[in-house]
Coordinates of C-alpha atoms in Angstrom, one line a residue:
Chain A
M1374 CA -12.1 -3.8 -51.3
L1375 CA -15.3 -4.8 -48.8
R1376 CA -13.8 -8.5 -49.6
F1377 CA -10.7 -7.1 -48.8
I1378 CA -11.0 -5.2 -45.1
L1379 CA -13.0 -8.3 -44.2
K1380 CA -9.7 -11.3 -44.5
T1381 CA -7.6 -8.7 -43.5
I1382 CA -10.5 -8.0 -39.8
I1383 CA -10.1 -11.2 -40.4
L1384 CA -7.0 -12.3 -40.0
I1385 CA -5.8 -9.5 -36.8
L1386 CA -8.9 -11.8 -35.1
G1387 CA -7.5 -14.6 -35.7
I1388 CA -3.3 -13.6 -35.3
I1389 CA -4.9 -11.8 -31.8
A1390 CA -6.6 -15.6 -31.2
L1391 CA -3.8 -17.5 -31.8
I1392 CA -2.0 -15.5 -29.2
F1393 CA -4.5 -16.0 -26.3
L1394 CA -4.1 -19.9 -27.3
H1395 CA -0.7 -19.4 -26.7
L1396 CA -1.0 -18.0 -23.8
G1397 CA -3.7 -20.5 -22.5
V1398 CA -1.5 -23.7 -24.0
S1399 CA 1.9 -22.1 -21.6
F1400 CA -0.5 -20.9 -18.6
L1401 CA -2.8 -23.6 -18.0
L1402 CA -1.5 -27.0 -19.6
P1403 CA 1.3 -29.2 -17.1
E1404 CA 5.3 -29.0 -17.4
P1405 CA 6.6 -30.2 -19.9
I1406 CA 3.5 -30.2 -22.4
N1407 CA 3.8 -26.4 -21.8
K1408 CA 6.3 -26.0 -23.8
I1409 CA 4.3 -27.2 -27.0
N1410 CA 5.0 -23.7 -29.9
I1411 CA 1.4 -23.5 -30.9
I1412 CA 2.6 -20.5 -32.8
I1413 CA 5.4 -22.7 -34.8
T1414 CA 2.9 -25.0 -35.4
F1415 CA -0.3 -22.9 -36.1
I1416 CA 2.5 -21.5 -39.2
T1417 CA 4.1 -24.8 -40.5
L1418 CA 0.2 -26.0 -41.3
F1419 CA -0.7 -22.8 -42.2
I1420 CA 2.6 -23.9 -45.0
V1421 CA 1.8 -27.1 -45.8
I1422 CA -2.2 -26.5 -46.6
R1423 CA -1.9 -22.3 -47.7
E1424 CA 1.6 -22.7 -49.1
T1425 CA 1.4 -18.9 -49.3
G1426 CA 4.8 -16.1 -49.3
V1427 CA 1.9 -14.8 -46.7
V1428 CA 3.3 -16.5 -43.8
I1429 CA 6.2 -15.0 -43.3
W1430 CA 4.7 -11.7 -42.4
I1431 CA 2.0 -13.0 -40.4
S1432 CA 5.2 -14.7 -38.5
L1433 CA 6.5 -11.4 -38.2
I1434 CA 3.5 -10.2 -36.7
L1435 CA 2.4 -12.9 -34.6
H1436 CA 6.6 -13.5 -33.4
L1437 CA 6.2 -9.5 -32.5
F1438 CA 3.9 -10.0 -29.8
L1439 CA 6.2 -12.8 -28.5
E1440 CA 8.8 -10.1 -28.8
L1441 CA 7.3 -7.9 -26.0
Y1442 CA 7.4 -10.2 -23.2
A1443 CA 11.0 -11.8 -23.9
V1444 CA 13.3 -11.1 -21.6
T1445 CA 16.0 -11.8 -24.5
P1446 CA 17.2 -8.5 -26.4
F1447 CA 14.3 -7.1 -28.8
G1448 CA 15.3 -8.8 -32.0
S1449 CA 16.4 -12.6 -30.6
I1450 CA 13.1 -13.8 -31.5
L1451 CA 12.0 -11.8 -34.2
F1452 CA 14.3 -12.6 -36.7
P1453 CA 15.4 -15.9 -36.5
S1454 CA 11.4 -17.7 -35.9
V1455 CA 11.2 -15.0 -39.7
I1456 CA 14.1 -16.1 -41.6
A1457 CA 13.0 -20.0 -39.9
T1458 CA 9.5 -19.0 -41.6
L1459 CA 11.2 -18.3 -44.7
I1460 CA 13.7 -21.4 -45.4
T1461 CA 11.1 -23.5 -44.2
Y1462 CA 9.2 -21.9 -46.7
W1463 CA 11.4 -22.5 -49.1
I1464 CA 12.0 -26.2 -48.0
H1465 CA 8.6 -27.3 -48.8
R1466 CA 8.2 -25.3 -51.9
D1467 CA 11.4 -27.2 -53.5
V1468 CA 12.7 -30.3 -51.0
L1469 CA 9.6 -31.9 -49.2
T1470 CA 6.7 -31.0 -51.5
N1471 CA 4.6 -33.9 -50.7
R1472 CA 1.6 -33.3 -48.4
S1473 CA 1.5 -35.7 -45.7
W1474 CA 1.9 -35.9 -42.1
Y1475 CA 6.1 -36.9 -42.0
A1476 CA 6.3 -34.1 -44.2
A1477 CA 5.2 -31.8 -41.9
A1478 CA 6.4 -32.7 -38.5
A1479 CA 9.4 -32.9 -40.7
L1480 CA 9.1 -29.2 -42.0
S1481 CA 8.1 -28.8 -37.9
G1482 CA 11.3 -30.1 -36.8
I1483 CA 13.5 -28.2 -39.0
F1484 CA 11.8 -24.7 -38.6
L1485 CA 12.4 -25.2 -34.9
L1486 CA 16.4 -26.2 -35.6
I1487 CA 16.8 -23.3 -37.4
Y1488 CA 14.3 -20.9 -35.2
R1489 CA 16.8 -22.4 -32.2
I1490 CA 20.2 -22.3 -33.6
G1491 CA 19.0 -18.3 -34.2
Y1492 CA 18.0 -17.7 -30.9
T1493 CA 20.8 -19.1 -28.9
L1494 CA 23.2 -17.1 -31.6
I1495 CA 21.8 -14.2 -31.3
A1496 CA 21.4 -14.3 -27.5
S1497 CA 24.7 -15.2 -26.7
A1498 CA 26.5 -12.1 -29.0
S1499 CA 24.0 -10.2 -26.5
Q1500 CA 25.1 -11.7 -23.9
I1501 CA 29.1 -11.0 -24.9
L1502 CA 28.8 -7.9 -26.2
T1503 CA 26.7 -6.4 -23.2
T1504 CA 28.3 -8.2 -20.1
K1505 CA 31.6 -9.2 -22.0
H1506 CA 31.3 -13.3 -20.9
L1507 CA 28.7 -15.5 -21.5
T1508 CA 26.2 -17.5 -18.6
I1509 CA 24.0 -19.3 -20.5
N1510 CA 23.7 -23.0 -19.8
Y1511 CA 23.4 -24.4 -23.0
T1512 CA 22.3 -28.0 -21.7
N1513 CA 19.6 -26.5 -19.8
L1514 CA 18.5 -24.2 -23.0
A1515 CA 19.1 -27.3 -25.1
K1516 CA 17.2 -30.1 -22.8
T1517 CA 14.4 -26.5 -23.6
F1518 CA 14.3 -26.5 -26.6
L1519 CA 13.9 -31.0 -27.6
W1520 CA 11.1 -31.0 -25.1
E1521 CA 9.3 -28.4 -26.6
M1522 CA 10.8 -29.7 -30.2
G1523 CA 9.0 -32.7 -29.3
C1524 CA 5.9 -31.9 -28.0
T1525 CA 5.7 -29.7 -31.1
I1526 CA 6.2 -32.8 -33.6
I1527 CA 3.6 -34.4 -32.1
L1528 CA 0.4 -31.9 -31.8
V1529 CA 1.5 -30.7 -35.9
T1530 CA 1.4 -34.7 -36.9
I1531 CA -1.6 -35.2 -34.8
L1532 CA -3.9 -32.0 -36.6
Y1533 CA -2.3 -32.6 -39.3
N1534 CA -3.9 -35.9 -39.7
I1535 CA -7.2 -34.4 -38.1
L1536 CA -7.3 -31.6 -41.0
V1537 CA -6.9 -34.5 -44.0
L1538 CA -10.8 -35.8 -42.8
F1539 CA -12.2 -31.5 -43.6
I1540 CA -9.8 -30.5 -45.9
K1541 CA -9.4 -31.7 -49.7
R1542 CA -6.4 -30.6 -51.1
L1543 CA -5.0 -32.8 -48.1
Q1544 CA -6.9 -35.9 -49.1
K1545 CA -4.7 -38.5 -50.9
T1546 CA -8.0 -39.7 -53.3
I1547 CA -7.2 -35.6 -54.2
I1548 CA -3.7 -35.7 -54.1
Y1549 CA -3.5 -38.4 -56.2
S1550 CA -5.9 -37.7 -59.2
Chain B
M834 CA 21.8 -19.5 -54.0
E835 CA 19.4 -18.3 -56.3
K836 CA 19.8 -13.9 -57.2
S837 CA 16.0 -13.6 -56.1
K838 CA 15.9 -16.2 -53.0
L839 CA 19.2 -13.5 -51.4
R840 CA 17.1 -10.0 -52.6
I841 CA 14.2 -11.7 -50.7
I842 CA 16.4 -12.3 -47.6
I843 CA 17.8 -9.2 -47.6
S844 CA 15.0 -7.3 -48.1
I845 CA 12.8 -9.1 -45.3
S846 CA 15.9 -8.2 -43.3
A847 CA 16.3 -5.5 -43.8
V848 CA 12.2 -4.7 -42.5
I849 CA 13.3 -6.2 -39.8
F850 CA 16.5 -4.5 -38.5
F851 CA 14.4 -1.5 -39.3
L852 CA 11.2 -2.7 -36.8
I853 CA 14.5 -3.1 -33.8
T854 CA 16.2 0.1 -35.3
L855 CA 12.7 1.6 -34.0
H856 CA 11.6 0.1 -31.0
Y857 CA 15.2 1.2 -29.5
I858 CA 14.7 4.6 -30.5
G859 CA 11.4 4.4 -29.0
W860 CA 8.5 5.0 -31.9
L861 CA 7.4 1.7 -31.6
S862 CA 6.8 2.3 -28.1
P863 CA 2.8 2.7 -29.0
I864 CA 2.5 0.1 -31.1
E865 CA 3.7 -1.9 -28.6
H866 CA 1.7 -0.5 -25.8
L867 CA -1.1 -1.7 -27.9
L868 CA -0.2 -5.1 -28.5
R869 CA 0.8 -5.0 -24.8
G870 CA -2.6 -4.0 -23.5
I871 CA -4.1 -6.6 -26.3
V872 CA -2.7 -9.4 -24.8
N873 CA -2.7 -8.5 -20.8
K874 CA -6.2 -8.6 -21.3
G875 CA -6.2 -11.6 -22.6
A876 CA -3.7 -13.0 -20.4
E877 CA -4.9 -12.0 -17.2
P878 CA -8.2 -14.3 -16.9
I879 CA -6.4 -17.0 -18.6
Y880 CA -4.1 -17.2 -15.2
Q881 CA -6.5 -16.6 -12.8
V882 CA -8.1 -19.7 -14.1
S883 CA -4.3 -21.4 -14.2
V884 CA -3.7 -20.0 -10.9
L885 CA -7.5 -21.9 -9.4
D886 CA -6.8 -25.1 -11.5
N887 CA -3.5 -24.8 -9.8
N888 CA -5.2 -24.7 -5.9
I889 CA -7.5 -27.4 -6.6
E890 CA -6.6 -30.8 -4.7
T891 CA -9.4 -33.4 -5.5
D892 CA -9.0 -34.5 -9.5
T893 CA -12.9 -34.3 -9.4
H894 CA -15.0 -32.9 -11.8
I895 CA -15.8 -29.3 -10.4
Q896 CA -18.3 -26.4 -12.0
I897 CA -16.7 -23.9 -10.5
E898 CA -19.3 -20.7 -10.8
N899 CA -17.7 -17.0 -12.0
L900 CA -19.0 -15.6 -8.3
T901 CA -17.2 -18.7 -6.1
M902 CA -14.1 -18.2 -8.4
Q903 CA -13.6 -14.5 -8.1
L904 CA -14.6 -15.0 -4.2
E905 CA -11.4 -17.9 -3.9
I906 CA -8.9 -15.2 -5.8
L907 CA -9.6 -12.5 -3.7
Q908 CA -9.2 -14.9 -0.5
E909 CA -6.2 -16.0 -1.5
E910 CA -4.9 -12.7 -2.7
N911 CA -5.9 -11.6 1.0
Q912 CA -4.0 -14.4 2.7
E913 CA -1.0 -13.4 0.6
L914 CA -1.2 -9.6 1.4
Q915 CA -1.2 -10.5 4.7
K916 CA 1.6 -12.4 4.7
Q917 CA 3.9 -10.2 2.8
L918 CA 2.9 -7.1 5.2
L919 CA 3.6 -9.7 7.9
F920 CA 7.5 -9.7 6.2
F921 CA 7.5 -6.3 5.6
S922 CA 7.1 -5.3 8.9
S923 CA 9.7 -6.7 10.6
T924 CA 12.9 -5.8 7.8
P925 CA 13.4 -2.1 6.2
Y926 CA 12.9 -2.9 3.0
E927 CA 10.7 -0.9 0.5
H928 CA 9.0 -2.9 -1.9
V929 CA 5.8 -2.5 -4.9
G930 CA 3.6 -4.7 -4.4
A931 CA 2.7 -5.9 -8.1
Q932 CA -0.2 -8.0 -9.4
I933 CA 1.0 -11.4 -11.4
I934 CA -0.9 -10.7 -15.5
G935 CA 0.4 -13.4 -16.9
R936 CA 3.5 -16.2 -17.5
N937 CA 6.2 -17.4 -20.3
V938 CA 4.6 -16.7 -23.5
D939 CA 8.1 -18.5 -24.8
P940 CA 8.3 -22.0 -24.2
V941 CA 11.9 -21.8 -23.6
A942 CA 12.0 -19.0 -20.6
N943 CA 10.1 -19.7 -16.8
T944 CA 8.9 -15.8 -16.6
I945 CA 5.7 -14.6 -15.1
I946 CA 5.0 -10.9 -16.3
L947 CA 3.6 -8.1 -13.4
N948 CA 1.2 -5.5 -13.7
K949 CA 3.7 -2.5 -12.1
G950 CA 7.3 -1.4 -13.7
E951 CA 9.6 1.4 -14.6
T952 CA 6.8 3.8 -13.7
N953 CA 6.7 2.3 -10.0
N954 CA 10.6 2.7 -9.4
I955 CA 11.1 -1.2 -10.3
S956 CA 14.9 -2.2 -12.4
I957 CA 16.2 -4.8 -13.9
G958 CA 17.9 -7.0 -11.4
N959 CA 15.3 -6.4 -8.2
P960 CA 14.6 -9.3 -6.2
V961 CA 10.5 -10.9 -5.8
I962 CA 9.2 -12.3 -3.3
T963 CA 5.9 -13.6 -1.5
E964 CA 4.6 -14.4 1.2
E965 CA 7.2 -14.7 4.6
G966 CA 9.7 -13.6 2.4
I967 CA 10.2 -16.5 -0.4
L968 CA 12.6 -15.4 -3.4
I969 CA 10.7 -17.2 -6.4
G970 CA 12.5 -14.9 -9.1
K971 CA 14.4 -11.7 -10.2
I972 CA 13.3 -8.4 -12.1
A973 CA 15.0 -9.5 -16.1
K974 CA 13.0 -7.0 -18.1
V975 CA 11.0 -3.9 -17.0
E976 CA 8.3 -1.6 -19.4
K977 CA 6.8 1.5 -18.5
D978 CA 3.6 -0.6 -17.1
T979 CA 4.5 -4.3 -17.1
S980 CA 8.2 -6.1 -16.1
I981 CA 9.1 -9.3 -16.5
V982 CA 10.6 -11.4 -13.8
R983 CA 12.4 -14.2 -14.0
L984 CA 12.1 -17.5 -11.7
L985 CA 14.4 -19.3 -10.4
Q986 CA 12.9 -22.2 -12.2
D987 CA 14.0 -20.8 -15.8
G988 CA 17.5 -21.8 -17.1
Q989 CA 19.3 -18.8 -16.7
S990 CA 18.6 -17.9 -14.1
K991 CA 21.2 -18.2 -11.1
I992 CA 21.2 -16.8 -7.5
A993 CA 24.0 -16.3 -5.0
A994 CA 22.6 -18.9 -2.1
T995 CA 23.7 -19.7 1.4
I996 CA 23.3 -23.2 3.2
R997 CA 21.9 -23.0 7.1
N998 CA 24.8 -25.5 8.2
E999 CA 27.0 -25.6 10.2
E1000 CA 30.0 -24.2 7.8
K1001 CA 27.2 -21.7 6.2
T1002 CA 28.3 -23.2 2.8
I1003 CA 27.9 -20.8 -0.3
G1004 CA 27.1 -22.0 -4.0
L1005 CA 24.8 -21.1 -6.5
I1006 CA 21.2 -21.8 -6.8
E1007 CA 21.3 -22.3 -11.0
G1008 CA 17.7 -22.8 -12.6
G1009 CA 16.7 -25.5 -15.4
Y1010 CA 15.7 -28.8 -13.5
G1011 CA 11.6 -28.6 -14.3
L1012 CA 10.2 -27.6 -11.0
S1013 CA 13.4 -28.0 -8.9
V1014 CA 16.6 -26.2 -8.6
Q1015 CA 20.2 -26.9 -8.5
M1016 CA 23.3 -25.9 -5.8
N1017 CA 26.3 -25.6 -7.7
T1018 CA 30.1 -25.0 -6.7
I1019 CA 29.5 -26.3 -3.3
P1020 CA 32.6 -27.4 -2.3
Q1021 CA 33.5 -31.0 -1.9
N1022 CA 35.0 -29.9 1.9
Q1023 CA 31.7 -29.2 3.4
N1024 CA 29.1 -31.0 5.0
V1025 CA 25.6 -30.3 3.5
D1026 CA 22.3 -33.0 4.5
I1027 CA 18.6 -33.6 3.2
G1028 CA 16.3 -30.7 4.8
D1029 CA 19.2 -27.8 5.4
T1030 CA 17.4 -24.8 4.2
V1031 CA 19.1 -22.4 1.6
M1032 CA 18.6 -18.5 1.3
T1033 CA 20.5 -16.0 -0.1
S1034 CA 24.1 -15.6 0.6
G1035 CA 23.8 -11.4 -0.1
L1036 CA 27.1 -11.7 -2.0
E1037 CA 24.9 -10.8 -5.2
Q1038 CA 24.3 -7.0 -5.3
G1039 CA 20.9 -6.5 -5.0
I1040 CA 19.8 -9.2 -3.7
P1041 CA 19.4 -9.1 0.8
R1042 CA 20.6 -11.7 3.2
G1043 CA 18.4 -13.7 4.5
L1044 CA 15.3 -14.4 1.3
Y1045 CA 14.8 -18.1 2.6
I1046 CA 14.7 -20.0 -1.4
G1047 CA 14.1 -23.7 -0.3
K1048 CA 14.8 -26.6 1.8
I1049 CA 17.4 -29.6 0.1
S1050 CA 16.0 -32.3 -1.1
E1051 CA 19.0 -34.8 -2.5
V1052 CA 22.5 -34.1 -2.6
Q1053 CA 25.0 -34.7 -5.7
K1054 CA 28.7 -36.0 -4.4
E1055 CA 31.6 -37.7 -6.8
A1056 CA 34.6 -37.6 -5.3
Y1057 CA 36.3 -37.3 -8.7
Q1058 CA 34.4 -33.6 -8.9
P1059 CA 35.6 -31.0 -7.7
F1060 CA 32.7 -29.5 -6.3
Q1061 CA 28.8 -30.9 -5.0
E1062 CA 25.9 -30.2 -6.2
A1063 CA 22.3 -30.2 -4.5
I1064 CA 19.4 -30.5 -5.8
V1065 CA 17.0 -27.5 -3.9
I1066 CA 12.8 -28.2 -3.8
P1067 CA 11.7 -24.1 -3.7
A1068 CA 9.8 -23.3 -1.0
I1069 CA 6.6 -22.2 -3.3
D1070 CA 5.0 -23.3 -6.2
S1071 CA 4.9 -20.4 -7.8
R1072 CA 2.0 -21.1 -10.5
T1073 CA -0.3 -20.4 -7.3
L1074 CA 0.8 -16.7 -6.6
H1075 CA -1.7 -13.5 -7.5
I1076 CA 0.4 -11.3 -5.6
V1077 CA 4.5 -10.5 -5.1
S1078 CA 6.2 -7.7 -3.8
V1079 CA 9.2 -6.2 -5.3
I1080 CA 12.2 -5.2 -3.1
T1081 CA 13.2 -2.2 -4.8
Q1082 CA 16.9 -1.0 -5.5
E1083 CA 16.4 2.6 -3.8
A1084 CA 15.9 0.8 -0.3
L1085 CA 18.9 -1.4 -0.8
S1086 CA 21.5 1.3 -1.1
Q1087 CA 20.3 3.1 1.9

């Protein structure tokens, strides 16, 4: 019981720390590096390292924080991000099953692709329903998404290669033994 | 798709829709208020550091003591307030002063977070200015005690503008071009020069005429295109701001 309470407290503190790290990256880094999505980086690495379904609920809580400050209708970030987390988790479990930096990079790219397609569809649909016309500049949105994807994939790759030095289950000597 | 996977997707979707429903009926607001309070507490100091970092002109390593940093922040806030007061002393607009407590949390958006909201008569669409009437964006979302400003540089930002030239050219200022913005739908037969001043045209509901936006740095004119385009450099870098003013809707309708 105590262990569960301690784990929950650590999880809550970890989530808050991650949110502040995400804010720090967003506020402090120059354009376009501030497009890095720290939350998706963390979720991807969590999927590859821990391989547990609890990542879905962690993703829900993290994106709920982001939802509070989004200018799009409530749910435009939450729904696609959680579904993207679920699909990415299944892809890692059934398709990209190897623990390698390129699998982690591919998973983060797939996550962002599913997430941002869902986000764009929901944002477009809500605009059509509320204002009856579409004023979203898709070209600019696509450019921003590509920058976000590129920067996040690079960060995931770098962090994965650093984590390999410290986490035994990611090391090739353990995997091949 | 396996039945179990479909069942999982349906159950997760149901949870999310339940949360969305709770939000729209207002039952989630105590939790949202708590979460926002936690985030705002952390966001404000990080934002203050980021503004200071953007104001440092030398690239040598500088050790900033806590008191010196706070003094510099206070001095900058004082200067901003004085300039805004000067602007409002000569205009009929009613306004609400607000402190910036954060920037965009979603990498896609280009927004800032203010510490004033519905309780201060702020509503969606209100223009947000700084210094001597320089427009930086519009209110995009309002909560009880906070609001979010969509900056001019945001990819979804659109502002009706005019150029201070002979023809009083009108066009649309759009963001999504990094730190600069683009003025689109400029008729081909209008003369637009580098250095021309761009300001709000007053043709958009809720945004008065004459709020300064920036200067034209480049003109793109192709004979086969129906309209010209101009790159506009905004007058102020929003990353260096502490305090802004929101022109409230009530004053504009008078």
